[in-house]
């Protein structure tokens, strides 16, 4: 029997890059938010052994470099079971688009494989496998609005944001995340090169910068449009008030400062979304997807049309709160 699971995308609302750590990863802080666009993962387990990955999209690797393959291998080993696992990926999300597609595909594979085997991994084992395969996997074990710390793999469910209308615009360039991090290190060489060896990887400046993240998020969620209890004032609905405050508090994605100079087309997409009436526009992850948040469905649909008409692939969607994320994953 084949088990089908929807594999949703994420966007990042704010992303602060901190110090380069001893293990080669960067400390970071971000707010992940799942969105209602997806790939579909189908998993089948038959007699025999081995893992096979299929996709019509030639950009999807079929071998053990595929995150789905790597997760399936670990799930089989953890459950001490064998079988011939076939994973089919119906691709709709961009590859190297900053929407976490490969990570989401891998988590969907884990959940589908558990179902196909009629076995369940303990939650801590799911999380361990997810974090081992990539920094962006664990968030998809929570869904909705998720705080990410550490290298992004330490995840905490936070109170869901209301559903926002949103437009995802993906210019036809793929941005490599490790390359974007390397560019970041080049951009801030003084902090790394100038420090003594013992403090080289933990320069105070970048630590301070990421610690500001909680302050800005707090400021945003308790902004001037709210009373201290979180109830919107001035008669705005919550989503609208939050959008206004998101801009006011200046929550940004650090990757923009290295990705935009290298890929001016991506900066142009941000400008196009701003012109099309988005209330808040940001790069997602290391890109190349830029998203815009809108006050209503009509303006989001109109903006997506304007972008498509000018040759920028764009789609209107909504952000996906946790309950809907889990409900729609298996529907
Ligand atoms: O964890 P993931 O496989 O997504 O990371 C890919 C690469 O991105 C890492 O090998 C590292 O070079 C870079 N990275 C980083 N800091 C992070 C996450 C990723 O430097 N927090």
Short mmCIF file of C-alpha atoms and ligand atoms in Angstrom, two decimals:
data_model
loop_
_atom_site.label_atom_id
_atom_site.label_comp_id
_atom_site.label_asym_id
_atom_site.label_seq_id
_atom_site.Cartn_x
_atom_site.Cartn_y
_atom_site.Cartn_z
CA UNK A 1 0.00 0.00 0.00
CA UNK A 2 1.28 3.47 -0.89
CA UNK A 3 1.05 6.20 1.77
CA UNK A 4 0.74 9.78 0.46
CA UNK A 5 1.77 12.72 2.63
CA UNK A 6 1.70 16.42 1.79
CA UNK A 7 5.02 18.09 2.34
CA UNK A 8 4.44 21.79 3.05
CA UNK A 9 6.89 24.64 2.64
CA UNK A 10 8.09 27.18 5.24
CA UNK A 11 9.08 30.81 5.20
CA UNK A 12 11.33 32.62 7.69
CA UNK A 13 9.95 35.68 9.44
CA UNK A 14 13.24 37.28 10.49
CA UNK A 15 16.57 35.46 10.54
CA UNK A 16 19.60 36.55 12.56
CA UNK A 17 22.97 34.95 11.85
CA UNK A 18 25.22 34.64 14.87
CA UNK A 19 28.78 33.42 15.42
CA UNK A 20 30.43 30.66 13.42
CA UNK A 21 30.67 27.70 15.79
CA UNK A 22 33.43 25.13 16.31
CA UNK A 23 31.35 22.57 14.38
CA UNK A 24 31.29 24.76 11.24
CA UNK A 25 27.65 25.82 11.65
CA UNK A 26 26.42 29.30 12.47
CA UNK A 27 24.35 30.01 15.52
CA UNK A 28 21.04 31.47 14.37
CA UNK A 29 17.63 32.65 15.47
CA UNK A 30 14.56 32.64 13.28
CA UNK A 31 10.80 32.35 13.31
CA UNK A 32 9.69 29.63 10.92
CA UNK A 33 6.15 29.67 9.56
CA UNK A 34 4.63 26.85 7.49
CA UNK A 35 2.74 27.86 4.33
CA UNK A 36 0.01 26.13 2.30
CA UNK A 37 2.05 25.12 -0.77
CA UNK A 38 3.33 21.59 -0.98
CA UNK A 39 4.98 18.66 -2.69
CA UNK A 40 3.48 15.18 -2.31
CA UNK A 41 5.56 12.27 -1.03
CA UNK A 42 4.39 8.68 -1.64
CA UNK A 43 6.04 5.85 0.23
CA UNK A 44 5.64 2.14 -0.39
CA UNK A 45 7.33 -0.73 1.43
CA UNK A 46 7.66 -4.10 -0.30
CA UNK A 47 9.66 -7.29 -0.01
CA UNK A 48 13.42 -7.10 -0.39
CA UNK A 49 15.88 -4.47 0.70
CA UNK A 50 17.03 -1.06 -0.49
CA UNK A 51 15.76 2.49 -0.88
CA UNK A 52 14.69 3.91 -4.25
CA UNK A 53 13.81 7.53 -4.91
CA UNK A 54 11.71 8.55 -7.94
CA UNK A 55 10.84 11.98 -9.27
CA UNK A 56 9.95 13.35 -12.68
CA UNK A 57 11.94 16.46 -11.77
CA UNK A 58 15.54 15.94 -12.96
CA UNK A 59 16.86 18.29 -10.27
CA UNK A 60 15.88 15.84 -7.53
CA UNK A 61 18.80 13.51 -6.64
CA UNK A 62 17.91 9.80 -6.63
CA UNK A 63 20.83 8.57 -4.55
CA UNK A 64 21.84 8.68 -0.89
CA UNK A 65 22.45 12.44 -1.10
CA UNK A 66 18.66 12.89 -1.17
CA UNK A 67 17.36 13.93 2.26
CA UNK A 68 14.39 11.52 1.87
CA UNK A 69 16.81 8.63 1.25
CA UNK A 70 18.88 9.60 4.29
CA UNK A 71 15.85 9.79 6.56
CA UNK A 72 14.39 6.49 5.29
CA UNK A 73 17.73 4.75 5.94
CA UNK A 74 17.84 6.06 9.51
CA UNK A 75 14.19 5.19 10.20
CA UNK A 76 14.71 1.57 9.05
CA UNK A 77 17.82 1.27 11.20
CA UNK A 78 16.19 2.84 14.22
CA UNK A 79 13.19 0.51 13.96
CA UNK A 80 15.55 -2.43 13.27
CA UNK A 81 13.51 -3.43 10.26
CA UNK A 82 14.16 -4.13 6.57
CA UNK A 83 12.21 -3.77 3.36
CA UNK A 84 12.28 -2.35 -0.13
CA UNK A 85 11.32 1.32 0.30
CA UNK A 86 10.10 3.26 -2.72
CA UNK A 87 9.81 7.03 -2.32
CA UNK A 88 8.09 9.05 -5.07
CA UNK A 89 8.38 12.84 -4.96
CA UNK A 90 5.78 14.93 -6.86
CA UNK A 91 7.67 18.21 -7.09
CA UNK A 92 5.88 21.51 -7.06
CA UNK A 93 8.05 23.53 -4.65
CA UNK A 94 11.24 25.20 -5.90
CA UNK A 95 14.58 23.46 -5.46
CA UNK A 96 17.11 25.64 -3.51
CA UNK A 97 14.31 28.15 -3.04
CA UNK A 98 14.65 28.88 0.70
CA UNK A 99 11.28 27.24 1.37
CA UNK A 100 12.76 24.17 3.08
CA UNK A 101 11.36 21.82 0.42
CA UNK A 102 14.04 19.12 0.68
CA UNK A 103 13.80 19.21 4.49
CA UNK A 104 10.02 19.04 4.42
CA UNK A 105 10.14 16.16 1.90
CA UNK A 106 12.41 14.27 4.28
CA UNK A 107 10.10 14.71 7.28
CA UNK A 108 7.09 13.70 5.15
CA UNK A 109 9.05 10.57 4.19
CA UNK A 110 9.64 9.77 7.86
CA UNK A 111 5.93 10.09 8.70
CA UNK A 112 4.79 8.16 5.61
CA UNK A 113 7.31 5.39 6.21
CA UNK A 114 6.17 5.00 9.82
CA UNK A 115 2.60 4.60 8.53
CA UNK A 116 3.61 2.17 5.80
CA UNK A 117 5.47 0.05 8.36
CA UNK A 118 2.66 0.46 10.93
CA UNK A 119 5.33 1.45 13.44
CA UNK A 120 6.00 4.69 15.32
CA UNK A 121 9.27 6.19 16.37
CA UNK A 122 9.37 7.82 19.81
CA UNK A 123 9.18 11.64 19.47
CA UNK A 124 12.76 12.16 20.64
CA UNK A 125 14.02 9.67 18.04
CA UNK A 126 12.08 11.48 15.27
CA UNK A 127 13.69 14.72 16.35
CA UNK A 128 17.17 13.20 16.61
CA UNK A 129 16.99 11.76 13.07
CA UNK A 130 15.56 15.00 11.67
CA UNK A 131 18.30 17.15 13.24
CA UNK A 132 21.01 14.74 12.05
CA UNK A 133 19.88 15.00 8.43
CA UNK A 134 19.63 18.81 8.35
CA UNK A 135 19.09 21.98 10.36
CA UNK A 136 15.76 22.77 8.68
CA UNK A 137 14.06 19.39 9.22
CA UNK A 138 12.90 19.55 12.87
CA UNK A 139 10.59 22.53 12.32
CA UNK A 140 8.43 20.31 10.11
CA UNK A 141 7.83 17.97 13.07
CA UNK A 142 6.02 20.90 14.74
CA UNK A 143 4.47 23.03 11.98
CA UNK A 144 2.66 26.37 12.32
CA UNK A 145 4.76 29.13 13.92
CA UNK A 146 8.04 27.72 15.24
CA UNK A 147 11.00 29.41 16.94
CA UNK A 148 14.33 28.08 15.66
CA UNK A 149 17.60 28.43 17.60
CA UNK A 150 20.98 26.66 17.68
CA UNK A 151 21.89 25.97 14.05
CA UNK A 152 18.12 26.15 13.35
CA UNK A 153 17.46 22.59 14.53
CA UNK A 154 16.46 23.51 18.09
CA UNK A 155 12.75 24.10 17.66
CA UNK A 156 10.04 25.39 19.94
CA UNK A 157 6.33 25.60 19.16
CA UNK A 158 5.19 29.16 19.83
CA UNK A 159 1.65 30.48 19.83
CA UNK A 160 0.43 30.30 16.23
CA UNK A 161 0.29 33.54 14.27
CA UNK A 162 -3.03 34.15 12.53
CA UNK A 163 -3.17 33.00 8.92
CA UNK A 164 -1.72 35.68 6.61
CA UNK A 165 -2.34 36.02 2.88
CA UNK A 166 0.95 35.70 1.19
CA UNK A 167 2.65 35.67 -2.21
CA UNK A 168 5.72 33.53 -2.87
CA UNK A 169 7.86 34.77 -5.74
CA UNK A 170 10.78 32.63 -6.85
CA UNK A 171 13.16 34.01 -9.46
CA UNK A 172 14.82 31.35 -11.55
CA UNK A 173 18.07 31.21 -9.62
CA UNK A 174 18.99 28.64 -6.99
CA UNK A 175 20.86 29.94 -3.95
CA UNK A 176 23.13 27.49 -2.12
CA UNK A 177 22.78 27.89 1.66
CA UNK A 178 26.43 26.97 2.49
CA UNK A 179 27.62 29.49 -0.12
CA UNK A 180 25.36 32.18 1.38
CA UNK A 181 26.81 31.48 4.85
CA UNK A 182 30.34 31.65 3.39
CA UNK A 183 29.49 35.03 1.84
CA UNK A 184 28.27 36.19 5.24
CA UNK A 185 31.62 35.22 6.79
CA UNK A 186 33.43 37.13 4.05
CA UNK A 187 31.27 40.17 4.67
CA UNK A 188 32.14 40.24 8.36
CA UNK A 189 35.82 39.17 8.27
CA UNK A 190 36.94 41.69 10.90
CA UNK A 191 34.91 39.98 13.60
CA UNK A 192 36.36 36.58 12.82
CA UNK A 193 39.91 37.44 11.72
CA UNK A 194 40.43 40.20 14.28
CA UNK A 195 39.62 38.11 17.34
CA UNK A 196 42.12 36.05 19.39
CA UNK A 197 42.03 32.29 18.62
CA UNK A 198 40.10 31.47 21.78
CA UNK A 199 37.35 33.93 20.95
CA UNK A 200 37.56 33.53 17.19
CA UNK A 201 34.38 31.53 16.89
CA UNK A 202 32.37 33.36 19.47
CA UNK A 203 32.90 37.06 18.78
CA UNK A 204 30.76 39.14 21.14
CA UNK A 205 29.30 41.32 18.39
CA UNK A 206 27.47 38.55 16.59
CA UNK A 207 26.29 37.01 19.88
CA UNK A 208 24.82 40.34 20.90
CA UNK A 209 23.15 40.67 17.53
CA UNK A 210 21.33 37.37 17.77
CA UNK A 211 20.33 38.05 21.34
CA UNK A 212 18.51 41.13 20.05
CA UNK A 213 16.23 38.77 18.13
CA UNK A 214 14.06 37.83 21.10
CA UNK A 215 13.73 41.52 21.94
CA UNK A 216 12.48 42.47 18.46
CA UNK A 217 10.13 39.49 18.30
CA UNK A 218 8.76 40.41 21.73
CA UNK A 219 8.39 44.01 20.64
CA UNK A 220 6.59 42.90 17.48
CA UNK A 221 4.12 40.57 19.16
CA UNK A 222 3.40 43.11 21.88
CA UNK A 223 3.43 46.09 19.54
CA UNK A 224 1.70 49.41 19.88
CA UNK A 225 -1.37 48.06 18.11
CA UNK A 226 -2.00 45.79 21.10
CA UNK A 227 -3.06 46.18 24.66
CA UNK A 228 -0.76 44.45 27.20
CA UNK A 229 -3.00 41.36 27.10
CA UNK A 230 -2.45 40.95 23.37
CA UNK A 231 -5.92 42.18 22.43
CA UNK A 232 -5.82 44.39 19.34
CA UNK A 233 -6.65 48.02 19.92
CA UNK A 234 -8.03 50.56 17.46
CA UNK A 235 -10.46 48.02 16.02
CA UNK A 236 -7.94 46.32 13.70
CA UNK A 237 -8.08 42.63 13.25
CA UNK A 238 -5.08 40.79 14.65
CA UNK A 239 -3.46 39.87 11.34
CA UNK A 240 -3.66 43.44 10.08
CA UNK A 241 -2.21 44.88 13.29
CA UNK A 242 0.61 42.33 13.30
CA UNK A 243 1.53 43.17 9.71
CA UNK A 244 1.80 46.86 10.51
CA UNK A 245 3.95 46.16 13.56
CA UNK A 246 6.15 43.70 11.67
CA UNK A 247 7.33 46.54 9.47
CA UNK A 248 7.64 48.98 12.37
CA UNK A 249 9.88 46.71 14.47
CA UNK A 250 12.24 46.18 11.52
CA UNK A 251 12.44 42.38 11.69
CA UNK A 252 14.76 41.35 8.86
CA UNK A 253 16.53 38.41 7.31
CA UNK A 254 20.36 38.77 7.55
CA UNK A 255 20.81 36.76 4.34
CA UNK A 256 19.39 39.67 2.32
CA UNK A 257 22.60 41.64 2.81
CA UNK A 258 24.69 38.92 1.11
CA UNK A 259 22.19 37.41 -1.34
CA UNK A 260 20.92 40.67 -2.90
CA UNK A 261 24.36 41.96 -3.99
CA UNK A 262 25.21 38.56 -5.51
CA UNK A 263 21.81 38.05 -7.16
CA UNK A 264 20.41 41.50 -8.07
CA UNK A 265 17.40 39.74 -9.69
CA UNK A 266 16.31 38.61 -6.21
CA UNK A 267 16.45 42.19 -4.89
CA UNK A 268 14.35 43.23 -7.89
CA UNK A 269 11.70 40.68 -6.88
CA UNK A 270 11.59 42.23 -3.40
CA UNK A 271 11.08 45.67 -4.96
CA UNK A 272 8.37 44.33 -7.29
CA UNK A 273 6.49 42.82 -4.32
CA UNK A 274 6.78 46.08 -2.38
CA UNK A 275 5.39 47.99 -5.36
CA UNK A 276 2.55 45.49 -5.73
CA UNK A 277 1.11 46.44 -2.33
CA UNK A 278 2.60 43.90 0.10
CA UNK A 279 2.66 45.10 3.71
CA UNK A 280 5.83 43.18 4.56
CA UNK A 281 8.38 41.67 2.15
CA UNK A 282 11.37 39.47 2.94
CA UNK A 283 13.73 36.88 1.57
CA UNK A 284 12.92 33.38 2.88
CA UNK A 285 15.93 31.52 4.31
CA UNK A 286 18.86 32.10 1.96
CA UNK A 287 16.45 32.50 -0.96
CA UNK A 288 15.86 32.70 -3.79
CA UNK A 289 12.17 32.91 -2.79
CA UNK A 290 10.95 36.32 -1.66
CA UNK A 291 7.57 36.45 0.06
CA UNK A 292 5.12 39.26 0.62
CA UNK A 293 2.45 39.34 3.33
CA UNK A 294 -0.85 40.99 2.44
CA UNK A 295 -3.85 42.31 4.33
CA UNK A 296 -6.38 40.46 2.17
CA UNK A 297 -6.77 37.74 -0.43
CA UNK A 298 -7.73 40.08 -3.23
CA UNK A 299 -4.56 42.17 -3.01
CA UNK A 300 -2.41 39.01 -2.76
CA UNK A 301 -4.03 37.51 -5.88
CA UNK A 302 -3.62 40.80 -7.73
CA UNK A 303 0.07 41.05 -6.80
CA UNK A 304 0.75 37.45 -7.89
CA UNK A 305 -0.82 38.24 -11.25
CA UNK A 306 1.24 41.42 -11.69
CA UNK A 307 4.46 39.51 -10.94
CA UNK A 308 3.58 36.61 -13.26
CA UNK A 309 2.72 39.09 -16.02
CA UNK A 310 6.21 40.57 -15.72
CA UNK A 311 7.85 37.14 -15.93
CA UNK A 312 8.46 36.50 -12.22
CA UNK A 313 6.99 33.13 -11.17
CA UNK A 314 4.70 33.86 -8.21
CA UNK A 315 1.81 32.24 -6.39
CA UNK A 316 -0.69 33.50 -3.85
CA UNK A 317 -1.25 31.31 -0.80
CA UNK A 318 -1.79 31.54 2.97
CA UNK A 319 0.36 30.77 5.99
CA UNK A 320 -0.58 27.50 7.63
CA UNK A 321 -1.26 27.33 11.38
CA UNK A 322 -0.30 24.14 13.23
CA UNK A 323 -3.68 22.44 13.42
CA UNK A 324 -4.31 22.84 9.68
CA UNK A 325 -0.74 21.76 8.92
CA UNK A 326 -1.30 18.37 10.57
CA UNK A 327 -4.86 17.95 9.31
CA UNK A 328 -4.01 18.68 5.70
CA UNK A 329 -0.79 16.69 5.71
CA UNK A 330 -2.66 13.37 5.58
CA UNK A 331 -5.85 14.49 3.83
O1 LIG B 1 22.07 21.61 8.22
P1 LIG B 1 22.14 21.76 6.75
O2 LIG B 1 22.46 20.47 6.04
O3 LIG B 1 20.96 22.42 6.16
O4 LIG B 1 23.35 22.73 6.47
C1 LIG B 1 23.97 22.84 5.23
C2 LIG B 1 25.21 23.72 5.36
O5 LIG B 1 24.83 25.08 5.62
C3 LIG B 1 26.14 23.36 6.51
O6 LIG B 1 27.07 22.37 6.15
C4 LIG B 1 26.81 24.68 6.82
O7 LIG B 1 27.84 24.93 5.90
C5 LIG B 1 25.72 25.68 6.54
N1 LIG B 1 24.98 26.06 7.77
C6 LIG B 1 25.58 26.92 8.67
N2 LIG B 1 24.89 27.29 9.79
C7 LIG B 1 23.63 26.84 10.02
C8 LIG B 1 23.00 25.97 9.10
C9 LIG B 1 23.71 25.61 7.98
O8 LIG B 1 26.72 27.37 8.48
N3 LIG B 1 22.98 27.27 11.11
#
